[in-house]
Amino acid sequence: MPTVKIDGIEVEVPAGTNMIEAARKVGIDIPHYCYHPHLSIAGNCRMCLVDVEAGGRGPDIACNMMARDGLAIRTDTPQVATMRRATMEFLLKNHPLDCPICDQSGECRLQDYYMEYGQYESRLSDPKVTKHKRVDIGDHLVLDAERCIACSRCVRFGDEITGTGELRLFNRTDHTEIGIFPGARIQHDYQGNLADICPVGAITNKDFRFTKRVWYLKETDAVCTECATGCNVRVCHQQGQVFRLLPRRNDAVNKSWMCDHGRQAFEAITGLDRLLRARVQGQPADLDDAVAAAATLLREAGGGVAVVLGHSASNEANWALLKLTRDNLPNATVYAVAGNDPGAWDRSDDFLMDADKNANSAGIAALMAHDPAIRDRSDLVQALADGDVDVMLVLGDDVLGRLGADGAGVRVIHVGSFRCTTSDAATVVLPAAHPYEQDATWTNRDRRVQRGRRAIHPAGDSEPAWALMERLGAALGKAPGATSAAAAFKSLASSVESFSGMTYQSLGNGGAVLASPPSPPTDDEDALETIHA
Amino acid sequence: MNLPVEQKRTFLERIYLVEIVKGLAITLRHALHNLFKQDFETFEYPDVRKEMPERYKGAHRLTTRPDGRVKCVACMCCAQVCPAKCITIEAGELDDDPIEKYPVEFQIDMLRCIYCGFCVEACPKDAIRMDTGIYEINAFTRQDMIHDKAYMTDLMAGKKPLAESFYRAHQDAAPPGYDLEEDRVLPVDEPRGL
């Protein structure tokens, strides 16, 4: 690994690291527009010019300067300050003073770097070049070509990430203008990312347009639960209302991207299908009364009791449900019904949108490995057909819809956030909090346990599903015994082998991969060496 | 820094009697002056109203473009700078206008407002002013103390019975642009003050 020197500080970085990333490692910020860690290097904004002290010729752009032994750069010389100021002057020469109506203002790199490195008197006496404003370039995007600084990040995103290549830079010099080819409107599923990577306000999000100035929004780290990918997101909210979602960088999961469906998924929090109040026999009820009614149903079930784990519910909720069943309902059978809810979002691809729309399928698989008594979908179909099920306790999923059953003769207790076939047929409905309203973990398709934090308070009477399980357990006689999401996860980690050793602290922001089941011992020395290398 | 040095009292001051007579003389002078001249600084409000200085910070108004729409572009600078957090703006999009953004609703909670004038200072569009000279900001309900976009654009419309009766008696005290028949201030493009 080469060692480089930045402003006199030595740092060892992997070969192939550029100087912007190396400087970031020692806490020095090199301003840049066109460079993006997950796109190719274009080197056309010239904002990252630095002086080369040794090991090369300078000044040179830091984004395209790869680490090599003996390289020493300086970012704190007067010459660098002059270069940055001159670059800012060029970039801002034709930039309109749209900040009052621009959605980017507040998180705009032009504003940030002007305050830091610009601060010059305008020398422009000619009128500014005018370009197309408010161009409709996609279902979720608005383009303002005047604000563009031609960094070409969006062009590279279209070429390298989605491969659709709708955007190009047209014309030359200060008439350079970003645009789409005639008729090539952007229609892919990752449009929101273009607004995210645009360092200025040229491409903005239509859905977020003019809804909120960004400086009012608070951000909470969470995990998208719309499919099995589990993209890391930031929930931007103010006063208990979510206004937008942004992807959060996690190189092991979603890099810097997320899909448009997940980006708008927060709208369901306040949607019409949201379950906000407990219901007994279709009538709104107090949460305590509904829990008591559910406990009575379970205790006095005439026939068999079926408990169905939730593929989209959190690890904590599923564990609490499993534990409360084993502690209180010795005759109940636990099922896990894989598959997607009918009416669920159905787009998928080989990038981020997984065909499995359940956020926690891998977590359920881990629980099934832990407890072999958990039955699967076909067993529940059989039990329903045989009439062996009298009371069914369902966590989150639309189980009746998944099975295509009408639930006749079965009394259903539904614990979920959204109205569905199952909740409509249910005798008792307990309202569960939305993923963005609770602290919880989900296990994504790569068996990575990821933690989402609570952004807003649960709406209405809803509570996190693990807390509802605690209430139900207490009503049945023995509660699972967790007083917080962290305690529920601790209980899970201490009981289920693949989760062992994990805590909320150790998960951190990046998450942690489940321990694999022990593989059969091998005598092959070469294979072992390969594994340990 | 020069601290004031305590002066020694003279003999005459120390015996007090002369100073007391001096004080009584001042009181007597004012009493005689008011007895014959009668130029009091007291106003018989609301029959007589004091002329407000030009830069007096009164009730807010929203200025308009020549076509009658508000100049405000809902940039939230005023709401951001407001120390009392009394400004609420909901932004919307103008489809057929290069201005793009406008306030669908603009409310100031006058019960919270501390009349600092920061909103006027912060506005990049000269869209909000406090130059109405109106200091009678009152209502019977809290809801009526929230001035909305329609009220501030078309100031005093349908409100202020006090102003109406007062201006009927003292027409020359009415603010510029005040229309007695409609009991409202018609839009004045010329700024008053500032």
PDB file of N, CA and C in Angstrom, chain A residues 49 70 76 94-96 136 148 217 246 251 264 326 355 385 417 436 441 503:
ATOM      1  N   LEU A  49      -8.086  21.098  -8.026  1.00  0.00           N
ATOM      2  CA  LEU A  49      -6.665  21.366  -8.299  1.00  0.00           C
ATOM      3  C   LEU A  49      -5.875  21.524  -7.001  1.00  0.00           C
ATOM      4  N   GLY A  70       5.880   8.249  -2.462  1.00  0.00           N
ATOM      5  CA  GLY A  70       6.660   9.455  -2.680  1.00  0.00           C
ATOM      6  C   GLY A  70       5.843  10.653  -3.095  1.00  0.00           C
ATOM      7  N   ASP A  76      -3.099  23.684   1.006  1.00  0.00           N
ATOM      8  CA  ASP A  76      -3.236  24.880   1.832  1.00  0.00           C
ATOM      9  C   ASP A  76      -2.360  26.037   1.372  1.00  0.00           C
ATOM     10  N   ASN A  94     -22.062  32.210 -15.647  1.00  0.00           N
ATOM     11  CA  ASN A  94     -23.404  32.268 -16.228  1.00  0.00           C
ATOM     12  C   ASN A  94     -24.462  31.662 -15.330  1.00  0.00           C
ATOM     13  N   HIS A  95     -24.120  31.440 -14.074  1.00  0.00           N
ATOM     14  CA  HIS A  95     -25.078  30.798 -13.177  1.00  0.00           C
ATOM     15  C   HIS A  95     -26.126  31.810 -12.735  1.00  0.00           C
ATOM     16  N   PRO A  96     -27.421  31.493 -12.908  1.00  0.00           N
ATOM     17  CA  PRO A  96     -28.444  32.467 -12.528  1.00  0.00           C
ATOM     18  C   PRO A  96     -28.570  32.585 -11.008  1.00  0.00           C
ATOM     19  N   ASP A 136     -38.909  19.409 -18.779  1.00  0.00           N
ATOM     20  CA  ASP A 136     -39.434  18.150 -18.253  1.00  0.00           C
ATOM     21  C   ASP A 136     -38.637  17.019 -18.905  1.00  0.00           C
ATOM     22  N   CYS A 148     -26.754  24.468 -14.621  1.00  0.00           N
ATOM     23  CA  CYS A 148     -25.788  23.374 -14.801  1.00  0.00           C
ATOM     24  C   CYS A 148     -24.367  23.910 -14.899  1.00  0.00           C
ATOM     25  N   LEU A 217     -35.131  20.318   7.344  1.00  0.00           N
ATOM     26  CA  LEU A 217     -35.320  18.881   7.500  1.00  0.00           C
ATOM     27  C   LEU A 217     -34.254  18.268   8.400  1.00  0.00           C
ATOM     28  N   LEU A 246     -33.499   9.921   1.019  1.00  0.00           N
ATOM     29  CA  LEU A 246     -32.276  10.003   0.234  1.00  0.00           C
ATOM     30  C   LEU A 246     -31.484   8.722   0.471  1.00  0.00           C
ATOM     31  N   ASP A 251     -21.365   0.777   0.626  1.00  0.00           N
ATOM     32  CA  ASP A 251     -20.758   0.156  -0.549  1.00  0.00           C
ATOM     33  C   ASP A 251     -21.107  -1.320  -0.665  1.00  0.00           C
ATOM     34  N   GLN A 264     -40.216   6.963  -2.878  1.00  0.00           N
ATOM     35  CA  GLN A 264     -41.542   7.526  -2.604  1.00  0.00           C
ATOM     36  C   GLN A 264     -42.328   6.680  -1.605  1.00  0.00           C
ATOM     37  N   ARG A 326     -43.855 -19.893  21.833  1.00  0.00           N
ATOM     38  CA  ARG A 326     -43.251 -21.031  22.526  1.00  0.00           C
ATOM     39  C   ARG A 326     -43.528 -20.965  24.035  1.00  0.00           C
ATOM     40  N   ALA A 355     -36.767  -9.147  -6.743  1.00  0.00           N
ATOM     41  CA  ALA A 355     -38.090  -9.713  -7.024  1.00  0.00           C
ATOM     42  C   ALA A 355     -38.818 -10.051  -5.729  1.00  0.00           C
ATOM     43  N   ALA A 385     -56.817 -26.297   4.491  1.00  0.00           N
ATOM     44  CA  ALA A 385     -57.704 -27.163   3.721  1.00  0.00           C
ATOM     45  C   ALA A 385     -58.323 -28.230   4.627  1.00  0.00           C
ATOM     46  N   SER A 417     -49.284  -2.849   9.525  1.00  0.00           N
ATOM     47  CA  SER A 417     -49.350  -1.405   9.327  1.00  0.00           C
ATOM     48  C   SER A 417     -50.371  -1.015   8.263  1.00  0.00           C
ATOM     49  N   TYR A 436     -40.255   3.285   9.326  1.00  0.00           N
ATOM     50  CA  TYR A 436     -39.576   4.547   9.631  1.00  0.00           C
ATOM     51  C   TYR A 436     -40.033   5.124  10.966  1.00  0.00           C
ATOM     52  N   THR A 441     -34.304  -3.963  13.196  1.00  0.00           N
ATOM     53  CA  THR A 441     -33.340  -4.459  12.213  1.00  0.00           C
ATOM     54  C   THR A 441     -34.054  -5.352  11.215  1.00  0.00           C
ATOM     55  N   THR A 503     -24.947  -6.719  18.425  1.00  0.00           N
ATOM     56  CA  THR A 503     -25.709  -5.760  19.219  1.00  0.00           C
ATOM     57  C   THR A 503     -25.995  -4.566  18.320  1.00  0.00           C
TER      58      THR A 503
END
